[in-house]
Coordinates of C-alpha atoms and ligand atoms in Angstrom, one line a residue:
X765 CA 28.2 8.3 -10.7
X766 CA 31.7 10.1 -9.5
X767 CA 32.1 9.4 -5.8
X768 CA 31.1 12.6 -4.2
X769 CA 28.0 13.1 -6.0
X770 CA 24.9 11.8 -4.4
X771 CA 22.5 9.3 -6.0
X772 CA 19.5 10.3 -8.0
X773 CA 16.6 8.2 -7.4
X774 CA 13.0 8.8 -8.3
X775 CA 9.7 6.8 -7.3
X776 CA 6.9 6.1 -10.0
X777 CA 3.7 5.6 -8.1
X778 CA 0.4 6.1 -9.0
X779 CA -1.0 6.9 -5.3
X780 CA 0.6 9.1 -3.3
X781 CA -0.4 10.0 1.1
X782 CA -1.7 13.1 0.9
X783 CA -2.6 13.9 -2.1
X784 CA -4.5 10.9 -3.7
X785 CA -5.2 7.5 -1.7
X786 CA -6.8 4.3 -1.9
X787 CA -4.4 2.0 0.6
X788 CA -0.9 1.1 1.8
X789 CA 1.1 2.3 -1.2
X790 CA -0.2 5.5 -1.0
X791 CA 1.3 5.5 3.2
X792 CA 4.7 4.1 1.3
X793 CA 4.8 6.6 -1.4
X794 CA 4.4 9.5 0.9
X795 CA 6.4 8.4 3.5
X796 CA 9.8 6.2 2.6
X797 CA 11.0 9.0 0.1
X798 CA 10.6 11.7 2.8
X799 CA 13.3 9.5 5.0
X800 CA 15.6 8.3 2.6
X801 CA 16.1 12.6 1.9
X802 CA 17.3 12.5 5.0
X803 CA 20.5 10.7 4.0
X804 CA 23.1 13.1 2.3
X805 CA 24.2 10.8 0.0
X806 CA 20.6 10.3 -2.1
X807 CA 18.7 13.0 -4.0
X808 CA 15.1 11.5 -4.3
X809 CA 11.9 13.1 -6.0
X810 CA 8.6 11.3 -6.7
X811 CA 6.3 11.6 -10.0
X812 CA 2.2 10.3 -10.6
X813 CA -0.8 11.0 -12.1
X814 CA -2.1 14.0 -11.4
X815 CA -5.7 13.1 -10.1
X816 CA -9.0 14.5 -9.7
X817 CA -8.7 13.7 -5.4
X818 CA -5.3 15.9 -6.3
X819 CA -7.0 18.4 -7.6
X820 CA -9.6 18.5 -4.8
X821 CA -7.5 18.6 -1.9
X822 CA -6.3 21.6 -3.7
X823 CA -2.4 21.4 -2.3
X824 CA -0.2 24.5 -3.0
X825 CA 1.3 23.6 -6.5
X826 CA 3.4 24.9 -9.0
X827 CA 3.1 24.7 -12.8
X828 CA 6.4 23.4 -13.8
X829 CA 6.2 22.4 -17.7
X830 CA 2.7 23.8 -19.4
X831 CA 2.7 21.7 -22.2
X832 CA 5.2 18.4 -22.5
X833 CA 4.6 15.1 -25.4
X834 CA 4.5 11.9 -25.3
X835 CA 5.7 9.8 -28.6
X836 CA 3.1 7.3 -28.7
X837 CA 0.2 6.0 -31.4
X838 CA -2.1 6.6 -28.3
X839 CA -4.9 9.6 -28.7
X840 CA -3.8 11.6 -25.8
X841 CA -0.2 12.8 -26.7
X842 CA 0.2 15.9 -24.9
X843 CA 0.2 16.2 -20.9
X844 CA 1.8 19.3 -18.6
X845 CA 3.2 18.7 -15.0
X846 CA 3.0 20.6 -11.5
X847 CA 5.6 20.5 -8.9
X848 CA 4.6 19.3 -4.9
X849 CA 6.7 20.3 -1.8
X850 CA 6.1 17.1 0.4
X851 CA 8.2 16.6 3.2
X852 CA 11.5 16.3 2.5
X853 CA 11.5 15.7 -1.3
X854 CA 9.4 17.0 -4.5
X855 CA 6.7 15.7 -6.5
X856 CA 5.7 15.7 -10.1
X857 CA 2.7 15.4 -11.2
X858 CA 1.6 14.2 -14.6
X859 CA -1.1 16.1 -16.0
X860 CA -3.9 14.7 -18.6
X861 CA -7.4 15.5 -17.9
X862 CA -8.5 13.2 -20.6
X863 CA -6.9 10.1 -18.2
X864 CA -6.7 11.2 -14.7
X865 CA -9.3 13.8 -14.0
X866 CA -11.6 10.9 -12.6
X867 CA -13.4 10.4 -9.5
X868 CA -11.8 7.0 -9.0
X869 CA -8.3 6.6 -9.1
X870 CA -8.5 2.8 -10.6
X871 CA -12.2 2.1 -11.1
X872 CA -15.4 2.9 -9.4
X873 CA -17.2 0.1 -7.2
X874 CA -18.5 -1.6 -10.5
X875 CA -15.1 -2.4 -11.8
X876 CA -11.8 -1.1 -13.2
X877 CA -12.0 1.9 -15.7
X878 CA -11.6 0.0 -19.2
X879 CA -8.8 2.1 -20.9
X880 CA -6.5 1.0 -17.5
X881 CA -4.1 -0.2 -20.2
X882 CA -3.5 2.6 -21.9
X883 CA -3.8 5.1 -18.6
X884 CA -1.0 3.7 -16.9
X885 CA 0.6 3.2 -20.2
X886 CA 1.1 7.1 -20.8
X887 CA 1.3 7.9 -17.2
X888 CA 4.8 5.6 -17.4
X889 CA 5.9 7.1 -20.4
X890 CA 5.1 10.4 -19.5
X891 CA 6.5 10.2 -16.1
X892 CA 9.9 9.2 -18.3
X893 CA 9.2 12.1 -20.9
X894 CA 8.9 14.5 -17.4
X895 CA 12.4 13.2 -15.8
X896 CA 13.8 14.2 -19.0
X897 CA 12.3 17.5 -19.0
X898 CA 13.8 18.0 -15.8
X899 CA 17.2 16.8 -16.8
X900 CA 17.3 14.4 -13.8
X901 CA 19.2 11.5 -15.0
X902 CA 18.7 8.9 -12.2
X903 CA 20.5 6.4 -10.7
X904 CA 17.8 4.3 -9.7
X905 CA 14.2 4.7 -10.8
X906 CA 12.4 2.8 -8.5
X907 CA 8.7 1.8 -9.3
X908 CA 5.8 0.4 -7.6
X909 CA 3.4 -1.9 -8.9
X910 CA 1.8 -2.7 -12.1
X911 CA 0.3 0.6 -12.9
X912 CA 4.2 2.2 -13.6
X913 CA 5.7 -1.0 -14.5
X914 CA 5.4 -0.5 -18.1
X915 CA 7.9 1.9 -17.8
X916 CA 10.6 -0.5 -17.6
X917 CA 9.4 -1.6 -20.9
X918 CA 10.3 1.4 -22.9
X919 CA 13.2 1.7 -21.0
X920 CA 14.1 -1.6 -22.2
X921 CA 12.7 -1.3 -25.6
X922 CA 12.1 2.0 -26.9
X923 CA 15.4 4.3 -27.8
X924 CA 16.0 7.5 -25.7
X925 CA 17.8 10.4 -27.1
X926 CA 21.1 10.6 -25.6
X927 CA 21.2 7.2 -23.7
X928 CA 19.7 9.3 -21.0
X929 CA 19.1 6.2 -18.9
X930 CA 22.1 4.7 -20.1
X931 CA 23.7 4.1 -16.7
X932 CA 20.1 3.8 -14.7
X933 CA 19.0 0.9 -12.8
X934 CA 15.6 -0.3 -12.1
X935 CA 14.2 -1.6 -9.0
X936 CA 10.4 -2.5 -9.0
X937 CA 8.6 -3.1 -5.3
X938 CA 5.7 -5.4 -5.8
X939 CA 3.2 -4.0 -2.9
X940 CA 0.6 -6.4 -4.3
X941 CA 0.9 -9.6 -6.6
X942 CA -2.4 -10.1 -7.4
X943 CA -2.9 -7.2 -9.3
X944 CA -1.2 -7.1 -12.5
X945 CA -2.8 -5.0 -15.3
X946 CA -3.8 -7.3 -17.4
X947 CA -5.2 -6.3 -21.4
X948 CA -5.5 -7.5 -24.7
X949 CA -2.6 -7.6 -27.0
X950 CA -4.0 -5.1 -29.0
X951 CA -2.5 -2.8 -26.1
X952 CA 1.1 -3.3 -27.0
X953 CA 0.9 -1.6 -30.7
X954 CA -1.6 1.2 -28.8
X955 CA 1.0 1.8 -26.3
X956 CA 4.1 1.9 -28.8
X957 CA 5.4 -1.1 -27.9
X958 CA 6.8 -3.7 -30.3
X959 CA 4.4 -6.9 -30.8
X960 CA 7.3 -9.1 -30.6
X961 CA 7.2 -8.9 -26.6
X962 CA 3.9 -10.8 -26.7
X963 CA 5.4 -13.9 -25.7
X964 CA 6.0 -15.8 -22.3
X965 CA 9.6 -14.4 -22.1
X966 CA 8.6 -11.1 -22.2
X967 CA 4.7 -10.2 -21.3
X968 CA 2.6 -12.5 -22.2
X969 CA 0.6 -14.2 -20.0
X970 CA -2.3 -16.4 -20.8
X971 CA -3.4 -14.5 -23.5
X972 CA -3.2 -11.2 -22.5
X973 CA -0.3 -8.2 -21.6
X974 CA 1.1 -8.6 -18.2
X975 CA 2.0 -5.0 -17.2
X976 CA 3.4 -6.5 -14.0
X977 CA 5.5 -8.7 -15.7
X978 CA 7.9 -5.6 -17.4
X979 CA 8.9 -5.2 -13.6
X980 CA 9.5 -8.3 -12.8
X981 CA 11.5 -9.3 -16.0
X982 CA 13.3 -5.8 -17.1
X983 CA 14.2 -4.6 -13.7
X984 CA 17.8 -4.9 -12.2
X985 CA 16.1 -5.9 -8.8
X986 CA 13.0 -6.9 -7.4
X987 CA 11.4 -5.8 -3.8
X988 CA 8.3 -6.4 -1.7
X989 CA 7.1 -5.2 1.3
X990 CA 7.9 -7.7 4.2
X991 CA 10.2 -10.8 4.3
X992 CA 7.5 -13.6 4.6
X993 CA 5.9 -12.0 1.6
X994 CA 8.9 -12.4 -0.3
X995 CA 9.5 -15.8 0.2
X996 CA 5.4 -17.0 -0.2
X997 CA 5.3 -15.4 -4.0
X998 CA 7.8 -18.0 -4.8
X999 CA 5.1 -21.0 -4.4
X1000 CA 1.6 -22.0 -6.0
X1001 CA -0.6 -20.7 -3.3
X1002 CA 1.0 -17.0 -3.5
X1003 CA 2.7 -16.6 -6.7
X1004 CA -0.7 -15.9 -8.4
X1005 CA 1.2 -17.2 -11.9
X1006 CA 4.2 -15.6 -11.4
X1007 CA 5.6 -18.1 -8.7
X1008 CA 8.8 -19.7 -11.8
X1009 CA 8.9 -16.4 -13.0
X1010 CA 9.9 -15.1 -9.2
X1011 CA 11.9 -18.5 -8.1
X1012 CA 14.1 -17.6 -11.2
X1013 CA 14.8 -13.9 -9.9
X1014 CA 14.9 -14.8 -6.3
X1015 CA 18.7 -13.9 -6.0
X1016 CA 17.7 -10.3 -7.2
X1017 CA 14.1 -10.4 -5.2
X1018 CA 14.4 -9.0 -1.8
X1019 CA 11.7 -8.4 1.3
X1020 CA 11.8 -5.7 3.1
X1021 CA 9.3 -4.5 5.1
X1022 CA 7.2 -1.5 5.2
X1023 CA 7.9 1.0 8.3
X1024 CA 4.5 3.2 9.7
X1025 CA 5.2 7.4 9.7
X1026 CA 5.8 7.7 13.1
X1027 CA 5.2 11.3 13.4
X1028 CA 2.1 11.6 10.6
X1029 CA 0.3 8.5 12.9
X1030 CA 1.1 9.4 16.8
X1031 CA -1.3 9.4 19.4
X1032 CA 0.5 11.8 21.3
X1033 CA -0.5 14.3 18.4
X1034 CA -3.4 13.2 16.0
X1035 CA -5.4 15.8 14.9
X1036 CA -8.4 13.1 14.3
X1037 CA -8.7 12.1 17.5
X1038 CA -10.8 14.0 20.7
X1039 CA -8.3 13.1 23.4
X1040 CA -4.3 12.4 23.0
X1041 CA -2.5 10.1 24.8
X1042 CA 1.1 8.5 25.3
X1043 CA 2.0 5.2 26.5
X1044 CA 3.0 6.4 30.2
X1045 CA -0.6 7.9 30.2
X1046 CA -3.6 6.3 28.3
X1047 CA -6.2 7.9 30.1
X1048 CA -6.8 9.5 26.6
X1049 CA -7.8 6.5 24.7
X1050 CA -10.6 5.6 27.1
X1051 CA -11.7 9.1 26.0
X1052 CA -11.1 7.9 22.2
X1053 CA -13.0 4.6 23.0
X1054 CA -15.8 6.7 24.1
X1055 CA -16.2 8.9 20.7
X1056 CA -16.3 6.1 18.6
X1057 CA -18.8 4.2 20.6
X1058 CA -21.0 7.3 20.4
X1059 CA -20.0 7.8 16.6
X1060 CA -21.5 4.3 16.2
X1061 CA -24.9 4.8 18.6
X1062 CA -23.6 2.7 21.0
X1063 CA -23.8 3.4 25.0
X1064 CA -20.7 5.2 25.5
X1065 CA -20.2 3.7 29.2
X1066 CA -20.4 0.0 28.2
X1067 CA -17.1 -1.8 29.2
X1068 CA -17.8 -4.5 25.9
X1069 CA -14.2 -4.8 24.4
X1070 CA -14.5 -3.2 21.3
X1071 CA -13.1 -4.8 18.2
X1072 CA -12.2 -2.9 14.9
X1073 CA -11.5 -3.2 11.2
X1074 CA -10.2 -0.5 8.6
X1075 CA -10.1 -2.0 5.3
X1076 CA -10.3 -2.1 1.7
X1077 CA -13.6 -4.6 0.6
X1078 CA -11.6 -6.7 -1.3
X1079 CA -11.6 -10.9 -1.6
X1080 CA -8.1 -10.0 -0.2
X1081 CA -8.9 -9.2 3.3
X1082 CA -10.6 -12.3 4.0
X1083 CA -14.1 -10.4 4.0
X1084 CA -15.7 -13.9 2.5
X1085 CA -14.1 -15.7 5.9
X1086 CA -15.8 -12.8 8.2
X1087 CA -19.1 -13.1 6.7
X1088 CA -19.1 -17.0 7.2
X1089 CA -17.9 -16.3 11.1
X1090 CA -20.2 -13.3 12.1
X1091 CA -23.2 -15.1 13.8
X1092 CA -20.3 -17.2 15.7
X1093 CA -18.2 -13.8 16.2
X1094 CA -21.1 -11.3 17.5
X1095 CA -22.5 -14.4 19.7
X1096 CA -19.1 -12.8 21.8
X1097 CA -20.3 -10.0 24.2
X1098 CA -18.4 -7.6 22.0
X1099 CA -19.0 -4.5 19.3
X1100 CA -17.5 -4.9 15.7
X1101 CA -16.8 -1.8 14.4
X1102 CA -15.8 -1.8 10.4
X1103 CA -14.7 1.2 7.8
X1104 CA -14.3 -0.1 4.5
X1105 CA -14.9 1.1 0.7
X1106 CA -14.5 -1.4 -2.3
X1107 CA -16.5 -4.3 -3.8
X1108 CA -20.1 -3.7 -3.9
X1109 CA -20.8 -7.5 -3.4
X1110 CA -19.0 -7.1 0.0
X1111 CA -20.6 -3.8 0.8
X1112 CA -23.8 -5.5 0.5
X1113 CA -23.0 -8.8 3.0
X1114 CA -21.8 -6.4 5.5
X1115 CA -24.9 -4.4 5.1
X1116 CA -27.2 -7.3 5.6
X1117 CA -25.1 -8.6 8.9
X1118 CA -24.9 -4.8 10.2
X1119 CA -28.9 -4.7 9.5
X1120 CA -29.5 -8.2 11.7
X1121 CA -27.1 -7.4 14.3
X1122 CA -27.7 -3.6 14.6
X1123 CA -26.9 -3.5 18.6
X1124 CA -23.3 -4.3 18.1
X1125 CA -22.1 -4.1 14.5
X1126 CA -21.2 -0.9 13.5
X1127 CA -20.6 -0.4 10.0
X1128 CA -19.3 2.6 7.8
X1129 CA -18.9 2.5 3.9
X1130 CA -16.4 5.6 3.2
X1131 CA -13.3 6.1 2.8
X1132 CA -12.8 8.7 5.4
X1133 CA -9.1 9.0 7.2
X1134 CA -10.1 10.9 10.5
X1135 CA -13.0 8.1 11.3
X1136 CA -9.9 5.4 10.9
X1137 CA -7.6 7.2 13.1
X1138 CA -10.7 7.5 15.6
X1139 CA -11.1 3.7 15.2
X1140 CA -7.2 3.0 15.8
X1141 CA -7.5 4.8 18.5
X1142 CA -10.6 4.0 20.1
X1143 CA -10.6 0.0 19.8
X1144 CA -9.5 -2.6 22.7
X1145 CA -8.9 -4.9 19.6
X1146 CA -8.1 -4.8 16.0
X1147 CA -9.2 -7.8 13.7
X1148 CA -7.6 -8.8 10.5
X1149 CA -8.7 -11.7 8.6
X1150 CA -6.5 -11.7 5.1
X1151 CA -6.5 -14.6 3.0
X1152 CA -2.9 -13.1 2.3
X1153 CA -1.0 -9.7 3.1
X1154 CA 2.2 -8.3 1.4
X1155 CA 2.6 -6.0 4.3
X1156 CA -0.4 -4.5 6.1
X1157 CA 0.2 -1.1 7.6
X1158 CA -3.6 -1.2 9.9
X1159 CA -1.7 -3.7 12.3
X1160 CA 1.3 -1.4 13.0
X1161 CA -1.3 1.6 13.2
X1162 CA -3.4 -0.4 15.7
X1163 CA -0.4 -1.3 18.0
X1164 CA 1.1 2.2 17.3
X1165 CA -2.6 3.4 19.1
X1166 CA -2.4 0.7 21.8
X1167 CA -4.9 -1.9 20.1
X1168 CA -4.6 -5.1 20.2
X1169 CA -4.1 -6.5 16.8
X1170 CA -5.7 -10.2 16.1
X1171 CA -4.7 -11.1 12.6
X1172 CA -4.1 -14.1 10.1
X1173 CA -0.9 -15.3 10.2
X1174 CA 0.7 -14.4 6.5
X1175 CA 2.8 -12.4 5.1
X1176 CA 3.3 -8.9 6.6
X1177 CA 1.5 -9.7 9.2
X1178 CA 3.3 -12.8 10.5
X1179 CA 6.3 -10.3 10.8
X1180 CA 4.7 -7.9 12.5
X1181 CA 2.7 -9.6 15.0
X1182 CA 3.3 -11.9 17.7
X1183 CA 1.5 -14.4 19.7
X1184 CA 1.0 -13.1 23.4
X1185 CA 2.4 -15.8 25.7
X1186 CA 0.8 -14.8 29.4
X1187 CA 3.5 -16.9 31.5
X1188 CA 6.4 -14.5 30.1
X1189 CA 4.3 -11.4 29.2
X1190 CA 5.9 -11.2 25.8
X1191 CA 4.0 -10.7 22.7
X1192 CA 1.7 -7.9 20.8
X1193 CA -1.1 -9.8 19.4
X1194 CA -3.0 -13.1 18.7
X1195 CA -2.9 -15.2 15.4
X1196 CA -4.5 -18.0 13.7
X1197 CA -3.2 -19.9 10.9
X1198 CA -6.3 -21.8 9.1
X1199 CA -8.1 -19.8 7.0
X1200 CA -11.1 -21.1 8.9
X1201 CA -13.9 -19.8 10.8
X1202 CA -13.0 -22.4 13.7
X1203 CA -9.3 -20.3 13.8
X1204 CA -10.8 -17.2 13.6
X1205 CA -13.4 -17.8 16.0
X1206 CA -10.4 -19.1 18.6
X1207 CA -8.1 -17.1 18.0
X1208 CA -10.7 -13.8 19.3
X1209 CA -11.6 -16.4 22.0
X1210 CA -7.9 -16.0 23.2
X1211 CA -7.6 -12.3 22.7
X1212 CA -10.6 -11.7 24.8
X1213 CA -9.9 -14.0 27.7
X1214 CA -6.9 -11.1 28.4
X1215 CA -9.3 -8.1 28.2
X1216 CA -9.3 -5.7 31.1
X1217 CA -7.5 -8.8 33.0
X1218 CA -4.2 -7.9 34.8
X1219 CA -1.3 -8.3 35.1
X1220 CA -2.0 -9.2 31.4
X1221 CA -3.4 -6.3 29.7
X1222 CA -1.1 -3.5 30.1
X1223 CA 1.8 -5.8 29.6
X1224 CA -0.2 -6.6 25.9
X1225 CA -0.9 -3.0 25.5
X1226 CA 1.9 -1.6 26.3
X1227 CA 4.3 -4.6 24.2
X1228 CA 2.2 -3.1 21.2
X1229 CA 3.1 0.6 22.6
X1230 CA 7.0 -0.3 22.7
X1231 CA 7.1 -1.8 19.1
X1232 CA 9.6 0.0 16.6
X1233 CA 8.3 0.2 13.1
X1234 CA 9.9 3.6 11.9
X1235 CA 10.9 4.0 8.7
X1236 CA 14.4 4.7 9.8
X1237 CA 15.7 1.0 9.7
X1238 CA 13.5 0.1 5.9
X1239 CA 15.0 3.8 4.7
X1240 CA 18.5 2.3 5.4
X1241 CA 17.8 -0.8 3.7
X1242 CA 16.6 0.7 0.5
X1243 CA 19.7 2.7 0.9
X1244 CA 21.8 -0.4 1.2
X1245 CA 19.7 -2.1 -2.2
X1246 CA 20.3 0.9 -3.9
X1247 CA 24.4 1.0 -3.4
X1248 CA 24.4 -2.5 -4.4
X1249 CA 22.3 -2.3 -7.4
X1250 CA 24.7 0.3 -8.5
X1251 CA 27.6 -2.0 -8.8
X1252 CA 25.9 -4.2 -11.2
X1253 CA 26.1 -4.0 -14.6
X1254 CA 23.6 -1.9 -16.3
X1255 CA 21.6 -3.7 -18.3
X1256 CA 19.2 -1.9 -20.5
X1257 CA 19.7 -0.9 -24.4
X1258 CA 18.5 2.9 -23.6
Ligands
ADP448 P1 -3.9 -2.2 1.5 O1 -2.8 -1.3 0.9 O2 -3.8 -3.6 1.0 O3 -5.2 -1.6 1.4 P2 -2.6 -1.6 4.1 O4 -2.9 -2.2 5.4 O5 -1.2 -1.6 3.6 O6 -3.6 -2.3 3.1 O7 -3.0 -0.1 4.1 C1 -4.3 0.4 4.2 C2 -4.3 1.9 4.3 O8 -5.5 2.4 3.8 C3 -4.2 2.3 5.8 O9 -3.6 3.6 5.8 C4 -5.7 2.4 6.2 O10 -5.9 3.3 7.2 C5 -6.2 3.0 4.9 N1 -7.7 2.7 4.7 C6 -8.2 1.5 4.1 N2 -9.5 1.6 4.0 C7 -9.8 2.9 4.5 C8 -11.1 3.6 4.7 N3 -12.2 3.0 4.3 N4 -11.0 4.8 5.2 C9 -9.9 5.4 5.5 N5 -8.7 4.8 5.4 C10 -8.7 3.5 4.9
GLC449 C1 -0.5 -3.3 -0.7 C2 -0.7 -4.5 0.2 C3 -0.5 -4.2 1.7 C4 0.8 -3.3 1.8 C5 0.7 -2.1 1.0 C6 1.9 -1.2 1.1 O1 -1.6 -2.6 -1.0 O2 -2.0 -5.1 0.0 O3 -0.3 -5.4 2.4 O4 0.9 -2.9 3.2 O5 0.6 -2.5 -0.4 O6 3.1 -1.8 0.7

């Protein structure tokens, strides 16, 4: 790269905040590339699928190649891409109705869609195929979990015309370990891959293809999404498998953490909510507080500390945990609110607590955006129980609305939030350790002693109100990764 030019980096993502969302990474996607534009010296642009939620949002798009290939034994060869103005930087969309006109974007409630492997497979091939369409030869590409992994694969193993990635380097951001994409070997000869990398070294694992293993092993660097994170995938009771694999890399693995969107997620401003309100005036929030208690039938003048959860239903999020505490928990004078979509099995425990316990357990199953802004708004407190968390975005929303966040103490969380100490007023939260129903149990106890109660209160509220996580200071730390990555030797045969 001469000196004056600036670097070209593009994000492969499958999800993507507006256009097509099921959690965090879709908040990361949209966001982080939008503020590392604002640095002169990087040229960023974004490519995924190109969705059916995409295509019912209907954003203003651009037809930008009709009709491009991909060179693979797979059925569906042929895809065409549409161009995105998001804030700040451009998106591409990858095209093939045959794959990605679906009403989920990874699998309906019953499970994942069964030709996964060979979705994500074309989508990371294509999403190559498109960057060379577009003659952008980046610097950096940097992916994001399993579903584009594979792309450091052919980058590693197929040949591209012209070394057209010659010079690029590869950083892959694990937002989530546990999910990995695994298949059957059968999907490495489907996806045009040589059967020679079904083997521990490259991606086998246990019997199957490892999608997330092409971006641990072929990338120049590996990130995830807070520090803690980075360091508990390195043992047994995180690694999910991987933990050698990651100890080996750990001088090229680095945690940094996720920032919020200050401006898309403001109380000052949010469209969602009935009332707005700023941290020298939160007169609005009661007003907030109000809606949602009336959303959920309950009497909109009660002064019972309402408690919320936004959420994925996944084993993840520690739903097995609240189920065993919820007779304990609702004994508390106190109204659980939840919003969650997922697992069907969790769906259906959370319908048979909300049905015994339908005076103070309120209980959604949508995905619906405005609805969680209204709970991060409206809620005294925000609970969350994960078994583990990479990052966690709902506790930086929650203290970004003035709610109190009560949370497990891993991962992104334990960087995020800290234990409220009432002899010096310092702290934005409450955490317990255990994965436990005792913990959990406590740990509310505590948060609840300080409701309402001053001089306590609006020093908790307002720590939460004063918290900085912006984007600006992650944006500069990509930056920082990237410049370094670039003075290391590239390493692929493309
Ligand atoms: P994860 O990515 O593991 O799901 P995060 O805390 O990083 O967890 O991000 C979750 C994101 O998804 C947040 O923006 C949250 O508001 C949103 N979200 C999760 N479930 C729902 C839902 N049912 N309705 C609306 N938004 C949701
Ligand atoms: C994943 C993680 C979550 C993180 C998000 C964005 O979905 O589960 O903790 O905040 O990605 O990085």
């Amino acid at each position: 790269m001469n000196a004056d030019a600036r670097m070209k980096i593009v994000f492969l993502t499958p999800e993507m905040a507006p256009l097509a969302k099921t959690g965090g990474l879709a908040d990361v996607a949209g966001a982080l590339p939008g503020y590392l534009s604002r640095n002169p010296r990087l040229e960023v642009i974004a490519v995924m699928p190109f969705h059916r939620e995409v295509r019912k949002k209907n954003p203003p798009l651009k037809q930008r190649f009709p009709q491009l290939e991909v060179k693979w034994p797979g059925q569906e060869k042929s895809f065409s891409v549409y161009e995105f103005q998001a804030d700040g930087f451009r998106v591409y969309l990858v095209d093939n109705r045959h794959y990605f006109d679906r009403d989920y974007l990874y699998g309906t409630p019953e499970g994942d869609y069964p030709d996964n492997g060979q979705r994500f497979a074309f989508f990371s091939l294509a999403a190559l195929e498109t960057l060379r369409a577009l003659s952008f030869k980046p610097d950096i590409i940097h992916a994001h979990d399993w579903q584009s992994a594979l792309s450091f694969a052919y980058l590693r193993h197929l040949r591209f015309p012209d070394g057209f990635f010659a010079e690029t380097r590869l950083l892959f951001t694990i937002h989530n370990l546990a999910y990995q994409g695994l298949f059957p070997p059968e999907i490495l000869t489907q996806a045009g891959l040589p059967e020679r990398l079904f083997n521990p070294e490259d991606l086998e694992f246990y019997g199957r293809v490892n999608y997330l293993k092409a971006g641990l092993f072929y990338s120049d660097a590996i990130s995830t999404v807070s520090p803690t994170y980075s360091q508990e995938i390195q043992t047994p009771e995180f690694g999910c498998g991987l933990e050698g694999v990651l100890r080996k890399r750990s001088d090229r693995l680095f945690g940094i953490l996720n920032g919020i969107d200050y401006q898309e997620w403001n109380p000052e401003t949010d469209p969602a909510l009935p009332a707005h309100y700023s941290k020298n005036d939160l007169a609005g929030k009661s007003v907030c507080r109000m809606e949602l208690l009336r959303y959920f039938n309950f009497p909109v003048e009660s002064t019972r500390p309402v408690v919320g959860l936004v959420s994925r239903l996944a084993g993840q999020k520690g739903f097995d945990l609240l189920v065993k505490s919820l007779d304990d928990l609702l004994k508390k004078e106190l109204y659980l609110i939840i919003l969650g979509t997922g697992e069907a099995e969790i769906q259906n425990l959370l319908l048979q607590a909300q049905n015994k316990y339908p005076d103070r357990f309120g209980l959604k199953i949508a995905f619906d955006d405005r609805l969680a802004r209204l709970i991060y708004a409206g809620s005294d407190f925000f609970l969350i129980p994960s078994r583990y968390e990479p990052c966690g975005l709902t506790q930086m929303y929650s203290l970004r609305y003035g709610t109190v966040p009560v949370v497990r103490s891993t991962g992104g969380l334990k960087d995020t939030v800290s234990e409220f100490n009432p002899a010096t007023l310092r702290g934005n939260g409450f955490l317990f350790q255990p994965y436990q129903t005792e913990a959990l149990l406590e740990a509310v106890g505590r948060a609840l002693t300080f409701y309402r109660k001053e001089p306590f209160w609006s020093r908790l509220v307002a720590n939460g109100l004063n918290c900085d996580f912006s984007w600006e200071k992650s944006a500069e730390d990509y930056f920082q990764l990237y410049s370094r990555m670039l003075t290391w030797p590239a390493a692929r045969s493309s």
